[in-house]
Short mmCIF file of C-alpha atoms and ligand atoms in Angstrom, two decimals:
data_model
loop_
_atom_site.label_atom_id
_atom_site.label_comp_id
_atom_site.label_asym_id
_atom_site.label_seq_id
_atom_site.Cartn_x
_atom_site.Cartn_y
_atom_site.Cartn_z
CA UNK A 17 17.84 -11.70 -12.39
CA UNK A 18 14.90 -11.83 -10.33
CA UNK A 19 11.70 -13.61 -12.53
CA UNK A 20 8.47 -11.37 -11.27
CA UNK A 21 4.89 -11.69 -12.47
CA UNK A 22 2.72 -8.33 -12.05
CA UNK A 23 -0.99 -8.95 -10.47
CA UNK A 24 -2.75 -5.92 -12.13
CA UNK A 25 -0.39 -5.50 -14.98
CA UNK A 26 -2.54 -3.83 -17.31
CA UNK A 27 -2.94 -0.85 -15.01
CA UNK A 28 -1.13 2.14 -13.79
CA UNK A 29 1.06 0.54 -11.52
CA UNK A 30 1.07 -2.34 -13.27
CA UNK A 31 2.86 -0.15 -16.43
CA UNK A 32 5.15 1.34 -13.46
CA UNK A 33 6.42 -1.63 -12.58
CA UNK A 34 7.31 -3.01 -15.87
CA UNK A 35 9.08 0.34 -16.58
CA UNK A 36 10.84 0.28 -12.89
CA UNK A 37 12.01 -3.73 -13.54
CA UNK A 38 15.65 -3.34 -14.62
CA UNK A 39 17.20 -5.96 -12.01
CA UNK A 40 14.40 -7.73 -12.67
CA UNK A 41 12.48 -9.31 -15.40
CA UNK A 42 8.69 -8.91 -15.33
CA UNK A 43 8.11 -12.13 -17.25
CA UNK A 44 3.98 -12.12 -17.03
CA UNK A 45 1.47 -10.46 -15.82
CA UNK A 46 -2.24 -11.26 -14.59
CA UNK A 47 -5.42 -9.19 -15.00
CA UNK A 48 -8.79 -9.82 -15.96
CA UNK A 49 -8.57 -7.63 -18.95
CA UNK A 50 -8.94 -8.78 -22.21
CA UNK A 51 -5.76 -7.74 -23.41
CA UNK A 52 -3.11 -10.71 -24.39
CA UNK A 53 0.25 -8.79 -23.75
CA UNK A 54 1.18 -5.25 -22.28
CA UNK A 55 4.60 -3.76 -23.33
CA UNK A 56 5.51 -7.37 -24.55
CA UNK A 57 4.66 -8.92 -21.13
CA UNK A 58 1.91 -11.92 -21.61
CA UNK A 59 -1.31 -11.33 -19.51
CA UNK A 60 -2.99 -14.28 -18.08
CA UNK A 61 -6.36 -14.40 -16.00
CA UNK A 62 -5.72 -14.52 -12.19
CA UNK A 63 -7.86 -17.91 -12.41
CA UNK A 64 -4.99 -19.37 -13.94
CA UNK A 65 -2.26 -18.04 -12.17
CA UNK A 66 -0.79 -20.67 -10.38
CA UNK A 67 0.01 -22.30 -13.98
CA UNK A 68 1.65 -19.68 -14.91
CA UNK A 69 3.71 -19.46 -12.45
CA UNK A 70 5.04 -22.78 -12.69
CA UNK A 71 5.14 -22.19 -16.62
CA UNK A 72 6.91 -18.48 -16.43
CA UNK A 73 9.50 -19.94 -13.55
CA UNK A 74 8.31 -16.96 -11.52
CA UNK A 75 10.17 -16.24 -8.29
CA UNK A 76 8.12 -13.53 -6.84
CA UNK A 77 4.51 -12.05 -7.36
CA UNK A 78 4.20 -8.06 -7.64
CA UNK A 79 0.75 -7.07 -6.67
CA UNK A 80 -1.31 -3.77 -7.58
CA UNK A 81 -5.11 -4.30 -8.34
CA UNK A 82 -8.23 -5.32 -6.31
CA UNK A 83 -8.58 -6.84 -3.11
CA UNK A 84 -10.78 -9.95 -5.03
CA UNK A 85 -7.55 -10.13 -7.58
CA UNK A 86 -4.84 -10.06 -5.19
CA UNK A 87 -6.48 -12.99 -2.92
CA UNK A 88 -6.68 -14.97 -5.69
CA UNK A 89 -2.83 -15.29 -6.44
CA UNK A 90 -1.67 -15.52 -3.20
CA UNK A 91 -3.97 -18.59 -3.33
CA UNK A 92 -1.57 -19.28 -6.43
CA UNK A 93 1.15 -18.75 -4.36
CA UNK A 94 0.35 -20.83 -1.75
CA UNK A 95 -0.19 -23.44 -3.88
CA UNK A 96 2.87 -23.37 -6.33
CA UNK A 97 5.10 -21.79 -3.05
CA UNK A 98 6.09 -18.87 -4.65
CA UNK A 99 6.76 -15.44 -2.44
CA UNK A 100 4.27 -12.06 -2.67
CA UNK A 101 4.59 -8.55 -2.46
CA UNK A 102 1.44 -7.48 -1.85
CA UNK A 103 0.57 -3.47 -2.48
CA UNK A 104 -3.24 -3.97 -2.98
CA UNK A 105 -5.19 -1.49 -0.77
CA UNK A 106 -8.63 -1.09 0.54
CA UNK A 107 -8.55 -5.19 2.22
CA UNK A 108 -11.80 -5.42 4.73
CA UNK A 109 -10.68 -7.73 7.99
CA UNK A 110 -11.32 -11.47 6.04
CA UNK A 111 -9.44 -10.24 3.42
CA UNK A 112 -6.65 -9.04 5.84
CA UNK A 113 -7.11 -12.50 7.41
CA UNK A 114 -7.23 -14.18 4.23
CA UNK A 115 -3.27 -12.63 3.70
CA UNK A 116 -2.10 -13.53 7.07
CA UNK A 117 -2.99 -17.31 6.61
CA UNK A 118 -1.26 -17.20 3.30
CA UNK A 119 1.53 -15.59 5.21
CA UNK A 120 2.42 -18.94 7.23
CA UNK A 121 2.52 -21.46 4.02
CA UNK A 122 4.75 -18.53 1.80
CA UNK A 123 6.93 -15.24 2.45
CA UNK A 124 3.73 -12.50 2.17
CA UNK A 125 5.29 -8.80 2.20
CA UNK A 126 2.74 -6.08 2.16
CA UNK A 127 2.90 -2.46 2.13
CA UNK A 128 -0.04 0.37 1.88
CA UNK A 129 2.63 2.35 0.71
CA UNK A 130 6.37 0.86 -1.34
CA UNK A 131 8.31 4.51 -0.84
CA UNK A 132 10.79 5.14 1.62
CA UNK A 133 9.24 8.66 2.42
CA UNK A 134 6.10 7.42 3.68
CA UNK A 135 8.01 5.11 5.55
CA UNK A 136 10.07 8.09 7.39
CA UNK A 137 6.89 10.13 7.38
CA UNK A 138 5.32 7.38 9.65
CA UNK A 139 8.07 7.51 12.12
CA UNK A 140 8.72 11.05 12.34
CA UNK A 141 4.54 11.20 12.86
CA UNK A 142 4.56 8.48 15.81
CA UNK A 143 7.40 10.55 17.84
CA UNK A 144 5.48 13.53 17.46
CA UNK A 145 2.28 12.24 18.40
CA UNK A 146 4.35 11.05 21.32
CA UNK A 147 5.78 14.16 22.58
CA UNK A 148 2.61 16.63 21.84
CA UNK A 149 0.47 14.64 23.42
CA UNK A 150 -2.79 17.36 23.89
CA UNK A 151 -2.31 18.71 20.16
CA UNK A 152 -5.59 18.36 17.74
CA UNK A 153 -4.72 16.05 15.36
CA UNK A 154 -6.51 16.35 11.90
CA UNK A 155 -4.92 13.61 8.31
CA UNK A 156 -5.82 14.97 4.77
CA UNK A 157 -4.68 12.83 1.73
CA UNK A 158 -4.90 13.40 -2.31
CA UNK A 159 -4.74 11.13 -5.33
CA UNK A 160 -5.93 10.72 -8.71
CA UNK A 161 -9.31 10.80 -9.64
CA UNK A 162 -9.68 7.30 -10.53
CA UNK A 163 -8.80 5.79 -6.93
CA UNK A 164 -11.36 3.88 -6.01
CA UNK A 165 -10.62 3.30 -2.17
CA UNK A 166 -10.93 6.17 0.32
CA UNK A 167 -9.46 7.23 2.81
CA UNK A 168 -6.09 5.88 1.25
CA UNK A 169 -4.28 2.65 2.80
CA UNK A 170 -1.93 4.76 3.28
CA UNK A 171 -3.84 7.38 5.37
CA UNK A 172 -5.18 4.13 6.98
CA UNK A 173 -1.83 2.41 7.87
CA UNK A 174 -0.75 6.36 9.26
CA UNK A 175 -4.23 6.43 11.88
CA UNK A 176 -2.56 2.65 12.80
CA UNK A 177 0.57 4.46 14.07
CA UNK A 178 -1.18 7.07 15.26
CA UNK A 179 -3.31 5.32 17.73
CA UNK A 180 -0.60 3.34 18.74
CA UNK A 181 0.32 6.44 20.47
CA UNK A 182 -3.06 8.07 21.74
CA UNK A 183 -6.44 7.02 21.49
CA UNK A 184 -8.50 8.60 19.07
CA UNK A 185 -11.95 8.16 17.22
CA UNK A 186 -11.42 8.76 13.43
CA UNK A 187 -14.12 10.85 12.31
CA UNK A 188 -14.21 10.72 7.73
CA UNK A 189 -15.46 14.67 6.86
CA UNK A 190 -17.48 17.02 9.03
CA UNK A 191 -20.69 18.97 7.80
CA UNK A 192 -23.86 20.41 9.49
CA UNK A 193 -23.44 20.99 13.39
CA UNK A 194 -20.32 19.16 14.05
CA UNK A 195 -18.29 20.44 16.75
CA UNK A 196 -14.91 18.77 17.54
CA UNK A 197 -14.37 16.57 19.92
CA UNK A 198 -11.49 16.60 21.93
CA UNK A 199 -10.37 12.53 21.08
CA UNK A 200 -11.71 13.28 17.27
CA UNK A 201 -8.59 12.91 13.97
CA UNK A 202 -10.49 14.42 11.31
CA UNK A 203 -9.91 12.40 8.17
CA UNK A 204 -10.38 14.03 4.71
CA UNK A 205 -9.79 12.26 1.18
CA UNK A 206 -9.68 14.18 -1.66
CA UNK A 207 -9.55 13.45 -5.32
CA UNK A 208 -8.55 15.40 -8.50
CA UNK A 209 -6.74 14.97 -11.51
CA UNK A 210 -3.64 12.84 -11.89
CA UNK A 211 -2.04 13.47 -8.90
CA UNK A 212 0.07 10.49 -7.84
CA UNK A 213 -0.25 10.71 -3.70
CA UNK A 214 -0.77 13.48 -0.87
CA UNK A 215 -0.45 13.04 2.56
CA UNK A 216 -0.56 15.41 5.23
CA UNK A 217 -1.01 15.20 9.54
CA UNK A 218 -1.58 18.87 11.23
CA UNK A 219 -0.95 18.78 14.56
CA UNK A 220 -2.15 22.10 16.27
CA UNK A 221 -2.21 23.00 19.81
CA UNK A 222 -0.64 25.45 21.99
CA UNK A 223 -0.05 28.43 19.83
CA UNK A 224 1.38 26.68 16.97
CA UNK A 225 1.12 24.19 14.10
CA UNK A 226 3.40 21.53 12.91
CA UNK A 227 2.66 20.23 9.62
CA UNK A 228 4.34 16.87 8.39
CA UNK A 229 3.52 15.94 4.82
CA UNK A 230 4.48 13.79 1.65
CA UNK A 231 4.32 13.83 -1.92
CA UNK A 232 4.97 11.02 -4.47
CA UNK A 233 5.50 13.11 -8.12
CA UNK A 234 6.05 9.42 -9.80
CA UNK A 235 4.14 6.16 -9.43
CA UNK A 236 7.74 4.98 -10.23
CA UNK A 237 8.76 5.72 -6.60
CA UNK A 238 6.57 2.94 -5.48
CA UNK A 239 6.98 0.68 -7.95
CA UNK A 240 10.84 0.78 -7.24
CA UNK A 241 9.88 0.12 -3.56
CA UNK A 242 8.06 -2.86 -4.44
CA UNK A 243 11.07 -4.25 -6.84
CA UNK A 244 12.98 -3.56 -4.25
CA UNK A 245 11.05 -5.59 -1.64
CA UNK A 246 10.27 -8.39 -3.54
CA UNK A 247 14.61 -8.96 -4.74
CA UNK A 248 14.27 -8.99 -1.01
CA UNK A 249 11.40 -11.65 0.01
CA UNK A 250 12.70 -13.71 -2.03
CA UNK A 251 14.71 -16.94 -0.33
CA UNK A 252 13.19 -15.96 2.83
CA UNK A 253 11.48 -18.68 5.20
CA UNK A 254 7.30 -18.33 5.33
CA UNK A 255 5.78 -15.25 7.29
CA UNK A 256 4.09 -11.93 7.32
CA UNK A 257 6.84 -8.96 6.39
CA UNK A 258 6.12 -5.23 6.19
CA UNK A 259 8.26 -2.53 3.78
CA UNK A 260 10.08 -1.64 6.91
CA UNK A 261 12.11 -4.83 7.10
CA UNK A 262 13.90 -3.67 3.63
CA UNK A 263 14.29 -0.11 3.95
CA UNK A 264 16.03 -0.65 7.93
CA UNK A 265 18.08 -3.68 5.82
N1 NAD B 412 1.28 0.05 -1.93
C1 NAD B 412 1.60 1.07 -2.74
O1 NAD B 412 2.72 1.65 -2.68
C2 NAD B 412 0.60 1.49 -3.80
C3 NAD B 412 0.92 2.50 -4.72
C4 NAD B 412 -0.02 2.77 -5.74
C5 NAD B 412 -1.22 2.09 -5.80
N2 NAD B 412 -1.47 1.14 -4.85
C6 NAD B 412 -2.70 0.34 -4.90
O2 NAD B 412 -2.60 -0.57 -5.99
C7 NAD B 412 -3.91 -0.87 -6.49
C8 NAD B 412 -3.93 -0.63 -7.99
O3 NAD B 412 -3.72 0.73 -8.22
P1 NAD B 412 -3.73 1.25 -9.75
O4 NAD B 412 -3.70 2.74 -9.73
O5 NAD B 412 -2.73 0.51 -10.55
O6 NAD B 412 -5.21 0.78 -10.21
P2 NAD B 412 -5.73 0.47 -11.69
O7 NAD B 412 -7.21 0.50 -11.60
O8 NAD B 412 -5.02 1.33 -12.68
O9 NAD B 412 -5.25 -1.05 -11.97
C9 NAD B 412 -5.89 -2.12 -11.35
C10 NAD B 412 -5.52 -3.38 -12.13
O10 NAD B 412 -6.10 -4.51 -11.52
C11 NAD B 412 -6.69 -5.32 -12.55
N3 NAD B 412 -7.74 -6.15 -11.96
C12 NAD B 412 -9.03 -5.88 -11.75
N4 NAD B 412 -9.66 -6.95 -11.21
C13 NAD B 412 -8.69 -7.90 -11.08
C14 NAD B 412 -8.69 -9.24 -10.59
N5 NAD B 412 -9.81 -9.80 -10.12
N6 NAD B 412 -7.54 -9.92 -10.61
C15 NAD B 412 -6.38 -9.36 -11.08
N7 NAD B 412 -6.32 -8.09 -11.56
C16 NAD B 412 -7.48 -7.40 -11.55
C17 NAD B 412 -7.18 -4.34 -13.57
O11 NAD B 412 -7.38 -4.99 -14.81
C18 NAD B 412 -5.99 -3.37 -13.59
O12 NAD B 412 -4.96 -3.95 -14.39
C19 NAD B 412 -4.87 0.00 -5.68
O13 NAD B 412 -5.37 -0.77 -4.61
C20 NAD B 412 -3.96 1.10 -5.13
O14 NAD B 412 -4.43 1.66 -3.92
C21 NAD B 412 -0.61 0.83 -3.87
O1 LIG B 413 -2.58 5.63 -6.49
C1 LIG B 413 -3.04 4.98 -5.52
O2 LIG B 413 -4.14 4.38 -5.52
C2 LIG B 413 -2.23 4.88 -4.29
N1 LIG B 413 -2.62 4.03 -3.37
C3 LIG B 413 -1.92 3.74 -2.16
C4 LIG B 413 -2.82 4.03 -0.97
O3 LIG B 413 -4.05 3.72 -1.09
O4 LIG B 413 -2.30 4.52 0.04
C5 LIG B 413 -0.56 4.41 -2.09
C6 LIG B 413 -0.53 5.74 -2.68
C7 LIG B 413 -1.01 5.72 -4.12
#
């Protein structure tokens, strides 16, 4: 059974992921809360992560809190040579960096998004950005009120494959005189209640609109995901994997 420590355990998808581990045991987690165990799982501070997971025999890292936290253990990681799945969002470019040098001393997965929708989303999105190539392209996405990243990595990673296919200027809400320009992708973020993840791309343009959209309805759809990837990373020689490697496996 695969041995897994949680980064961010006492939060939401820290909870998810100890509910979603049933091939594998969460067997500590690390947040700078104050709390000393979560559903029975012992909570260490990041700062002393790389003991524990030499004292926990921990095969793979889980990761879902803050940019700051999640650099932190893969320092661990690096150190002690254990693998990370890394679902953090909202990384500025040293952080990204920071990730990418870790990736060449351990196996360093990471994923704006763990569930195989989004994953099909993004490649149904890139062939139709493809084919209508003079369509107005506008990305709305939704979560919970307590996100507190925006737009979502998600929506981020989606203007990535997007603009692998046509160059265009992101543009993050419109108000006063703001007519559209033709190379503009509108890019909205909204945030209400509990809801777990909303993504939508219109693409609009010669009499008619195609819509292509996703809904998660369970934080345990990514948390699976990232199970999923990490019974995967782990054994695997040192480098920088995405969530696309596992779900085309
Ligand atoms: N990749 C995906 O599929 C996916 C899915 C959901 C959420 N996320 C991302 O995961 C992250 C967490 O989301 P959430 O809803 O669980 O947030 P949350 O606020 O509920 O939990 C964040 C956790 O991080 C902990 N934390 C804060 N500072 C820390 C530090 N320095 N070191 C270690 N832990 C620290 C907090 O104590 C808390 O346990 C966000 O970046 C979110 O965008 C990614
Ligand atoms: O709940 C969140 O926060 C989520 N964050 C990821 C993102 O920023 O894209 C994935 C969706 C849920």
């Amino acid at each position: 059974m695969t041995r897994v420590a949680v980064n961010g355990v006492t939060g939401q998808m820290g909870g998810a992921v100890i509910e979603a581990a049933i091939d594998s045991e969460v067997v500590v987690g690390f947040a700078t809360s104050d709390t000393d165990a979560v559903d029975g799982v012992p909570v260490v501070h990041p700062a002393e992560a790389a003991a524990a997971l030499r004292e926990y025999d921990v095969d793979v890292v889980v990761d879902f809190a803050v940019p700051e936290g999640a650099l932190t253990v893969a320092e661990a990681c690096v150190e002690v040579g254990v693998p990370m799945v890394v679902g953090t969002t909202g990384f500025d470019e040293d952080g990204m960096g920071r990730l990418k040098d870790a990736s060449e001393e351990v196996p360093l997965l990471k994923a704006t998004n763990f569930s195989q929708g989004i994953q099909v989303l993004q490649r149904l999105i890139s062939e139709a950005v493809e084919t209508l190539k003079d369509y107005d392209l506008e990305l709305m996405e939704t979560h919970h009120n307590r996100k507190v990243d925006a737009p979502s990595g998600t929506a981020s990673s989606i203007l990535d494959v997007i603009q692998e296919e046509r160059d265009v200027e992101p543009v993050y809400g419109r108000e006063g005189h703001a007519p559209r320009e033709d190379d503009e992708i509108g890019v909205f973020a909204r945030r209400a209640g509990d809801i777990r993840g909303e993504h939508e791309l219109v693409l609009a343009g010669n009499d008619e609109v195609l819509s292509l959209s996703h809904r998660a309805e369970d934080r345990g759809v990514f948390a699976a995901g990232a199970l999923d990837a990490a019974a995967w990373l782990v054994g695997r020689d040192a480098g920088w994997y995405e969530f696309g490697d596992v779900v085309d496996a």
